[in-house]
Coordinates of C-alpha atoms in Angstrom, one line a residue:
M11 CA 5.3 -8.5 3.1
A12 CA 2.2 -6.8 2.5
K13 CA 0.9 -5.0 5.8
P14 CA -2.7 -5.7 6.7
I15 CA -4.8 -3.4 5.5
V16 CA -7.6 -1.4 7.9
A17 CA -10.7 0.0 6.0
L18 CA -13.1 2.8 8.1
V19 CA -16.5 2.4 7.2
G20 CA -19.5 3.7 7.7
R21 CA -22.0 6.9 7.1
P22 CA -20.5 10.6 6.7
N23 CA -20.2 12.8 9.4
V24 CA -19.3 10.1 12.2
G25 CA -15.8 10.9 12.5
K26 CA -13.7 8.6 10.1
S27 CA -11.1 11.4 8.9
T28 CA -10.7 12.6 12.3
L29 CA -9.8 8.6 13.7
F30 CA -7.8 8.6 10.4
N31 CA -5.5 11.4 11.3
R32 CA -5.4 9.9 15.2
L33 CA -4.0 6.8 13.8
A34 CA -2.1 8.1 11.3
G35 CA -0.3 10.5 13.9
E36 CA -0.7 13.1 11.8
M37 CA -3.4 15.9 9.9
L38 CA -3.6 13.7 6.7
A39 CA -6.9 12.7 5.4
I40 CA -8.2 16.5 4.3
V41 CA -4.7 17.5 2.0
D42 CA -1.1 16.9 1.8
D43 CA 0.3 20.0 1.3
T44 CA 3.2 18.7 0.1
P45 CA 4.4 21.4 -2.6
G46 CA 3.4 20.0 -6.2
T47 CA 1.3 17.0 -4.7
T48 CA -1.6 18.3 -3.6
R49 CA -4.7 16.1 -3.4
D50 CA -7.0 14.0 -1.4
R51 CA -5.4 11.9 1.1
L52 CA -7.1 8.5 1.9
F53 CA -4.4 5.9 3.1
A54 CA -1.4 6.5 5.6
E55 CA 1.1 3.9 7.6
A56 CA 0.0 3.5 11.2
E57 CA 1.8 1.2 13.7
W58 CA 0.9 0.0 17.5
N59 CA 2.7 -1.9 20.1
G60 CA 5.1 -2.5 17.2
V61 CA 2.9 -3.9 14.2
A62 CA 3.0 -1.8 11.3
F63 CA -0.5 -1.5 9.2
D64 CA -2.0 0.7 7.0
I65 CA -5.2 2.5 6.9
V66 CA -7.5 3.3 4.5
D67 CA -10.4 6.0 4.9
T68 CA -13.2 4.7 2.5
G69 CA -15.3 7.9 3.3
G70 CA -12.8 10.1 1.0
I71 CA -12.1 7.8 -1.8
D72 CA -14.8 9.8 -4.0
P73 CA -13.2 13.0 -4.4
A74 CA -14.4 13.9 -7.5
A75 CA -18.2 14.3 -5.9
A76 CA -17.3 16.5 -3.7
R77 CA -15.1 18.8 -6.5
A78 CA -17.7 18.6 -8.3
G79 CA -20.4 20.5 -5.8
R80 CA -22.3 17.5 -5.4
E81 CA -24.9 18.2 -2.1
P82 CA -24.2 16.4 1.1
L83 CA -26.7 13.3 1.2
S84 CA -29.5 12.6 3.5
I85 CA -29.4 9.2 5.5
D86 CA -32.7 7.9 4.6
S87 CA -31.1 8.6 0.2
A88 CA -31.3 5.9 -1.3
D89 CA -28.3 7.2 -3.2
F90 CA -26.1 7.5 -0.1
I91 CA -27.5 3.5 0.8
N92 CA -25.9 2.6 -2.4
E93 CA -22.7 4.6 -1.7
I94 CA -22.4 2.6 1.6
R95 CA -22.9 -0.5 0.4
T96 CA -19.7 0.1 -2.0
Q97 CA -17.6 1.0 0.7
A98 CA -19.0 -1.6 2.9
E99 CA -18.7 -4.6 0.1
L100 CA -15.3 -4.0 -0.4
A101 CA -13.8 -3.4 2.5
I102 CA -14.6 -6.9 3.7
Q103 CA -13.7 -8.5 0.1
E104 CA -10.2 -6.6 0.1
S105 CA -8.8 -5.7 3.5
D106 CA -7.8 -7.6 6.6
A107 CA -9.7 -5.5 9.7
V108 CA -13.0 -3.1 9.5
L109 CA -14.0 -0.3 11.8
F110 CA -17.0 0.2 11.5
L111 CA -18.0 3.7 13.1
V112 CA -21.1 5.5 14.5
D113 CA -21.8 8.2 16.5
A114 CA -22.3 8.5 20.3
I115 CA -24.4 11.5 19.6
S116 CA -26.7 10.4 16.9
G117 CA -27.3 7.3 18.3
V118 CA -28.1 4.2 15.7
T119 CA -29.9 5.5 12.2
P120 CA -31.1 3.5 9.2
A121 CA -28.1 3.7 7.5
D122 CA -25.9 2.1 10.4
R123 CA -28.8 -0.6 10.6
E124 CA -28.1 -1.1 6.4
V125 CA -24.2 -1.0 6.9
A126 CA -24.0 -3.4 10.2
Q127 CA -26.0 -5.8 7.4
I128 CA -23.7 -5.6 4.4
L129 CA -20.8 -6.2 6.3
R130 CA -22.2 -9.2 7.9
R131 CA -23.8 -10.6 5.1
S132 CA -20.2 -10.5 3.7
Q133 CA -18.1 -11.7 5.7
R134 CA -16.7 -15.5 4.6
L135 CA -15.3 -17.9 7.3
R136 CA -11.8 -18.6 7.4
E137 CA -10.4 -21.3 10.2
G138 CA -13.8 -21.2 11.5
A139 CA -14.1 -17.9 12.1
P140 CA -15.7 -15.0 10.0
W141 CA -13.3 -13.1 8.3
P142 CA -12.4 -10.3 8.6
P143 CA -13.0 -8.7 11.6
I144 CA -15.2 -6.0 12.1
Y145 CA -14.8 -3.8 14.9
L146 CA -17.6 -1.7 16.2
V147 CA -16.8 1.6 16.9
V148 CA -19.0 4.3 18.6
N149 CA -17.3 7.3 18.5
K150 CA -17.7 10.7 19.6
A151 CA -18.4 9.3 23.3
D152 CA -17.0 12.4 24.9
S153 CA -18.6 12.8 28.0
Q154 CA -20.0 9.8 30.7
S155 CA -23.1 9.9 29.3
L156 CA -22.2 9.4 26.4
R157 CA -20.6 6.3 26.8
E158 CA -23.0 5.1 29.2
N159 CA -25.4 5.1 26.1
T160 CA -23.2 2.9 23.6
P161 CA -24.9 -0.6 24.8
E162 CA -27.9 0.5 22.5
F163 CA -25.6 0.2 19.7
Y164 CA -25.2 -3.8 20.6
E165 CA -28.9 -3.5 18.9
L166 CA -26.2 -3.8 15.6
G167 CA -25.3 -7.3 15.9
M168 CA -21.8 -6.5 15.5
G169 CA -20.5 -7.4 18.5
E170 CA -19.1 -5.0 21.8
P171 CA -18.8 -2.1 20.9
Y172 CA -16.1 0.3 21.4
A173 CA -16.4 3.7 22.8
I174 CA -14.1 6.2 21.9
S175 CA -13.4 9.8 21.2
A176 CA -11.4 10.3 18.2
V177 CA -10.2 13.7 18.8
H178 CA -9.4 13.6 22.2
G179 CA -8.3 9.9 21.5
T180 CA -10.0 8.5 24.8
G181 CA -10.6 4.7 24.2
T182 CA -8.3 4.1 20.8
G183 CA -5.6 2.4 23.0
D184 CA -7.9 -0.7 24.0
L185 CA -9.1 -0.4 20.5
L186 CA -6.0 -0.9 18.6
D187 CA -4.8 -3.6 21.3
D188 CA -7.4 -6.0 19.9
L189 CA -7.4 -4.7 16.6
V190 CA -3.5 -5.6 16.3
A191 CA -3.6 -9.0 18.1
A192 CA -6.5 -10.3 15.6
F193 CA -4.1 -9.7 12.6
P194 CA -2.6 -12.9 11.2
P195 CA 0.8 -13.9 11.6
Q196 CA 3.2 -12.5 9.7
E197 CA 4.4 -15.9 7.6
E198 CA 8.0 -15.7 5.5
G199 CA 7.1 -16.5 1.9
V200 CA 9.2 -18.0 -0.6
E201 CA 11.8 -16.4 -1.8
D202 CA 11.0 -14.7 -5.1
D203 CA 13.4 -13.1 -6.8
S204 CA 12.0 -11.9 -9.9
V205 CA 11.1 -8.4 -10.9
K206 CA 8.0 -8.0 -10.1
I207 CA 5.9 -5.6 -12.1
A208 CA 1.8 -4.4 -11.4
I209 CA -0.4 -2.9 -14.2
V210 CA -2.4 -0.2 -12.0
G211 CA -4.9 2.6 -13.6
K212 CA -8.4 3.6 -12.9
P213 CA -11.4 1.0 -14.2
N214 CA -11.3 0.5 -17.7
V215 CA -7.8 1.9 -18.9
G216 CA -6.9 -1.7 -20.7
K217 CA -5.0 -2.8 -17.6
S218 CA -6.3 -6.8 -18.5
S219 CA -6.1 -6.2 -22.3
L220 CA -2.0 -5.0 -21.6
L221 CA -1.5 -8.0 -19.5
N222 CA -2.5 -10.3 -22.2
R223 CA -0.4 -8.5 -25.1
L224 CA 2.6 -9.2 -23.0
V225 CA 1.9 -12.8 -22.0
G226 CA 0.7 -13.6 -25.7
E227 CA -2.1 -15.4 -23.8
E228 CA -5.4 -15.2 -22.7
R229 CA -5.0 -14.8 -19.0
A230 CA -7.5 -13.1 -17.9
I231 CA -10.8 -11.7 -18.9
V232 CA -11.1 -8.9 -21.1
S233 CA -14.3 -6.5 -21.1
P234 CA -15.6 -3.0 -21.9
I235 CA -17.0 -3.1 -18.8
A236 CA -15.1 -1.1 -16.1
G237 CA -14.4 -3.9 -12.9
T238 CA -14.8 -6.8 -15.2
T239 CA -11.5 -8.1 -13.2
R240 CA -11.4 -8.0 -8.9
D241 CA -8.3 -9.7 -7.5
A242 CA -4.7 -9.5 -7.9
I243 CA -3.5 -11.9 -10.7
D244 CA 0.4 -12.9 -10.7
T245 CA 1.5 -14.1 -14.2
K246 CA 5.1 -15.7 -14.2
I247 CA 7.3 -14.7 -17.6
E248 CA 11.0 -15.1 -18.5
V249 CA 12.1 -11.6 -20.5
N250 CA 15.6 -12.6 -22.0
G251 CA 16.2 -15.0 -19.5
L252 CA 15.3 -13.0 -16.8
P253 CA 11.9 -13.9 -14.4
V254 CA 9.1 -11.4 -14.1
T255 CA 6.1 -11.2 -12.1
L256 CA 3.1 -9.3 -13.8
I257 CA 1.0 -8.3 -11.1
D258 CA -2.4 -6.8 -12.3
T259 CA -4.6 -5.5 -10.1
A260 CA -7.3 -7.1 -10.4
G261 CA -8.5 -10.8 -11.2
I262 CA -10.8 -13.2 -12.8
R263 CA -14.9 -12.6 -11.9
R264 CA -18.1 -13.8 -12.8
R265 CA -20.5 -10.5 -14.2
G266 CA -23.5 -8.8 -12.7
K267 CA -21.5 -9.8 -8.9
I268 CA -20.5 -6.1 -8.4
E269 CA -23.4 -3.4 -7.4
P270 CA -22.6 -0.3 -10.2
G271 CA -19.6 2.3 -8.3
V272 CA -17.3 0.5 -6.9
E273 CA -14.7 0.5 -8.9
K274 CA -14.2 4.5 -6.8
Y275 CA -12.9 2.1 -4.0
S276 CA -10.3 0.2 -6.1
V277 CA -7.9 2.0 -4.1
L278 CA -7.3 -1.0 -1.9
R279 CA -6.4 -3.3 -4.8
S280 CA -4.1 -0.7 -6.1
M281 CA -2.8 -0.1 -2.9
R282 CA -1.7 -4.0 -2.7
A283 CA -0.5 -4.5 -6.1
I284 CA 1.8 -1.3 -5.7
E285 CA 3.3 -2.7 -2.8
R286 CA 4.2 -6.0 -3.5
S287 CA 5.9 -4.5 -6.7
D288 CA 9.0 -3.1 -7.6
V289 CA 7.9 -0.8 -10.7
A290 CA 4.7 0.2 -11.3
L291 CA 2.9 0.8 -14.8
L292 CA 0.5 3.5 -14.6
M293 CA -1.8 3.1 -17.4
I294 CA -3.9 6.4 -18.7
D295 CA -6.9 6.6 -21.1
A296 CA -5.6 8.6 -24.0
T297 CA -9.6 9.0 -24.9
T298 CA -10.3 10.6 -21.5
G299 CA -6.9 12.3 -21.0
I300 CA -5.3 12.4 -17.3
T301 CA -7.8 12.9 -14.5
A302 CA -7.5 13.2 -10.5
Q303 CA -8.1 9.2 -10.3
D304 CA -5.2 8.9 -12.3
A305 CA -3.2 11.5 -10.0
H306 CA -4.4 10.0 -6.9
I307 CA -2.8 6.3 -7.9
A308 CA 0.3 8.1 -8.6
G309 CA 0.9 9.6 -5.3
F310 CA 0.3 6.3 -3.9
I311 CA 3.0 5.0 -6.3
L312 CA 5.4 7.8 -4.8
E313 CA 4.5 7.1 -1.5
A314 CA 5.5 3.4 -1.5
W315 CA 8.6 4.8 -3.2
K316 CA 7.9 2.8 -6.2
S317 CA 9.5 3.2 -9.6
T318 CA 6.8 4.1 -12.7
V319 CA 6.3 4.2 -16.4
V320 CA 3.6 5.9 -17.4
L321 CA 1.5 4.3 -20.2
V322 CA -1.2 6.4 -22.2
N323 CA -3.3 3.3 -23.6
K324 CA -6.3 3.8 -26.0
W325 CA -4.2 5.7 -28.2
D326 CA -5.4 4.2 -31.8
A327 CA -8.5 5.8 -30.8
I328 CA -8.4 9.4 -31.1
E329 CA -7.1 11.9 -33.8
K330 CA -3.7 13.2 -34.2
D331 CA -1.3 15.6 -35.9
N332 CA 2.2 15.9 -35.2
Q333 CA 1.1 17.7 -32.0
T334 CA -1.0 15.5 -30.1
M335 CA 1.9 13.3 -28.4
Q336 CA 3.7 16.5 -27.1
E337 CA 0.3 18.3 -26.1
F338 CA -0.5 15.0 -24.3
T339 CA 3.0 15.0 -22.6
T340 CA 3.0 18.5 -21.7
R341 CA -0.8 17.7 -20.0
I342 CA 0.9 15.0 -17.9
R343 CA 3.8 16.6 -16.7
Q344 CA 1.5 19.4 -15.3
E345 CA -1.0 17.0 -13.5
L346 CA 2.3 14.5 -12.4
N347 CA 4.9 17.2 -11.7
F348 CA 6.0 15.6 -8.6
M349 CA 6.7 12.6 -10.8
D350 CA 8.5 14.3 -13.8
Y351 CA 11.4 11.8 -14.1
V352 CA 9.1 9.2 -15.3
P353 CA 9.5 7.9 -18.9
I354 CA 6.2 8.1 -21.0
L355 CA 4.9 5.7 -23.6
F356 CA 1.9 5.8 -26.3
I357 CA 0.2 2.5 -26.4
S358 CA -2.4 0.6 -28.1
A359 CA -3.3 -2.8 -25.9
K360 CA -5.6 -4.0 -28.5
S361 CA -3.8 -3.4 -31.2
G362 CA -0.1 -3.9 -30.1
Q363 CA 1.2 -0.4 -31.1
R364 CA 4.5 -0.1 -29.2
V365 CA 3.5 -2.8 -26.9
D366 CA 7.1 -4.3 -27.7
Q367 CA 8.5 -1.0 -25.9
V368 CA 6.5 -1.5 -22.5
L369 CA 8.7 -4.8 -20.6
P370 CA 12.5 -3.3 -21.7
T371 CA 11.3 0.1 -20.6
A372 CA 10.1 -0.9 -17.0
L373 CA 13.1 -3.4 -17.0
R374 CA 15.5 -0.5 -17.7
V375 CA 13.9 1.5 -14.7
Q376 CA 14.3 -1.3 -12.5
E377 CA 17.9 -1.5 -13.1
E378 CA 17.8 2.7 -12.3
R379 CA 16.1 1.6 -9.1
L380 CA 19.1 -0.1 -7.9
V381 CA 22.5 1.9 -9.3
R382 CA 24.5 3.3 -6.4
L383 CA 26.6 5.5 -6.6
S384 CA 30.1 5.7 -4.4
T385 CA 30.5 8.1 -1.8
G386 CA 32.6 10.0 -3.8
Q387 CA 30.4 10.6 -6.2
V388 CA 28.1 11.7 -4.0
N389 CA 29.8 14.3 -2.0
R390 CA 30.9 15.7 -5.1
L391 CA 27.3 16.3 -6.4
V392 CA 26.6 17.7 -2.8
Q393 CA 29.7 20.1 -2.6
D394 CA 28.7 21.2 -6.6
A395 CA 25.2 21.5 -5.2
Q396 CA 26.2 24.2 -2.4
E397 CA 28.3 26.2 -4.4
K398 CA 26.0 26.8 -6.8
H399 CA 23.1 27.2 -4.9
H400 CA 23.6 27.6 -1.0
P401 CA 20.4 27.1 1.6
T402 CA 18.8 30.7 2.6
S403 CA 19.0 31.1 6.4
K404 CA 16.6 30.5 8.4
S405 CA 16.1 32.7 12.0
G406 CA 19.6 33.3 11.0
K407 CA 20.9 29.8 10.2
S408 CA 21.5 27.9 7.2
L409 CA 21.9 24.5 6.3
N410 CA 25.3 23.5 5.7
I411 CA 26.1 19.5 4.3
Y412 CA 29.2 18.4 5.5
Y413 CA 29.5 14.9 3.8
G414 CA 27.0 12.5 2.4
T415 CA 26.6 8.8 1.5
Q416 CA 24.4 6.1 -0.4
V417 CA 22.8 3.9 2.4
R418 CA 21.0 1.9 0.3
S419 CA 18.9 1.4 -3.3
D420 CA 15.7 0.2 -4.1
P421 CA 15.1 2.7 -4.1
P422 CA 18.4 4.5 -4.2
T423 CA 18.3 6.9 -0.3
F424 CA 21.4 8.9 0.4
L425 CA 22.4 10.0 3.8
L426 CA 23.4 13.5 4.3
F427 CA 25.1 14.9 7.6
C428 CA 24.6 17.9 8.0
N429 CA 24.7 20.7 11.3
D430 CA 20.6 20.6 11.6
P431 CA 17.5 18.5 9.8
K432 CA 15.3 20.6 10.6
L433 CA 16.4 23.1 8.0
G434 CA 16.5 21.2 5.2
H435 CA 13.4 22.5 3.3
F436 CA 11.4 20.8 0.7
S437 CA 12.6 23.2 -1.7
Y438 CA 16.3 22.6 -1.3
V439 CA 15.6 19.0 -1.1
R440 CA 14.4 19.1 -4.6
Y441 CA 17.6 21.1 -6.0
L442 CA 19.2 18.4 -4.8
E443 CA 17.7 16.0 -6.6
N444 CA 17.1 18.0 -9.9
T445 CA 21.2 18.0 -9.2
F446 CA 21.7 14.4 -8.6
R447 CA 19.9 13.7 -12.1
K448 CA 21.3 15.6 -14.3
A449 CA 24.4 13.8 -13.3
Y450 CA 22.2 10.4 -13.4
P451 CA 19.0 10.3 -14.3
F452 CA 17.5 7.9 -12.3
T453 CA 14.7 7.3 -14.8
G454 CA 11.6 6.4 -13.6
T455 CA 12.8 6.2 -9.8
P456 CA 12.1 7.9 -6.8
I457 CA 15.1 8.7 -4.7
R458 CA 15.2 9.6 -1.1
F459 CA 17.2 12.6 0.5
V460 CA 17.5 11.6 4.7
F461 CA 19.0 14.3 6.6
K462 CA 21.2 13.7 10.0
A463 CA 23.0 15.8 12.4
R464 CA 26.5 15.1 12.2
G465 CA 27.8 13.4 15.4

């Protein structure tokens, strides 16, 4: 069941990333320094009083601008107002709660007033109450005098301000108590044993065109305008008698209702679709090549431990020679080096080229996701791996894996009993993964290793 999503909204420099790190419990908002997956982190899991939820830092959802060297915008800039408007609108549409951050030191600014107006206008009623709930968070209230000045933020009309210090954690407990109490009860849905396949990708890569090809009818609006679709659409079909649910990461909407640039924040929508899926079809535009945003979405898929098929769409729209496909494949493997196990298909949703291979490949990947290795197979692989390459020592100690077993599938997860779990370095885990994949490929599917001290 999908966890509630909490969006952090506000102008720059109010401390969204600091609060993001505080709620996530670790320093995630700048980069993920895991080798091979360096990229901006935009979301993380959080938990309070036993309630799990996802947090999204909307302020960082367009990392390309920073990499392009764009100068910071003034809080009075019209461009900046458009930027925060798109953040606020999508946060209201896609999240279950919004944390609206302001700065206790700066006081109320014109940009704060603009965001407040947008949030209020965009709220909708659910059971007679405004939804989603919005919490006015006055950050950087590090001193008693600053906390005493928080009543000035009542001017924004967003209810009682919560005075906090994201740096020190002051006041966050009361905020989180009220936040998790407002989440709707998590009702158990009807059991659905269909294979759930999400179609994900940046705007205008052809997701809806592919959906229509796969279902054989005009199930979704198709338009060359980026962002024609808005909400997730579930389409039930059967493939050789097997029930399949196709999840489009967007849905039908009227044109002209979304401000330009809002699709930069489509991460929220992708997150929901990915979390609900078994297999994600990651679509890449052949005419632009793989981009940073494609890598971001791939990272979300990996972090959710979902299986993946990469689809290079619009393959009919580029000039090709006998080396083009291999060059594209090499570039994708380089950019998605943390996903070197995924199959790649070159398709055209418009002409139908190779579209007939998409669902069979996705279902084959789903089968790989459910594979179980016997305990004997696991231990032979572990023993062979250690004999060929024993872990290097750390502070005079080396990792010794005594035995292992597969404790679950979906995704395949292996529990390895060892002398000290802290000695399980990333590089050796990757070596173990490569060893396992040589014996059984687990095509398109991530595999997880969990180390546990024996006894």
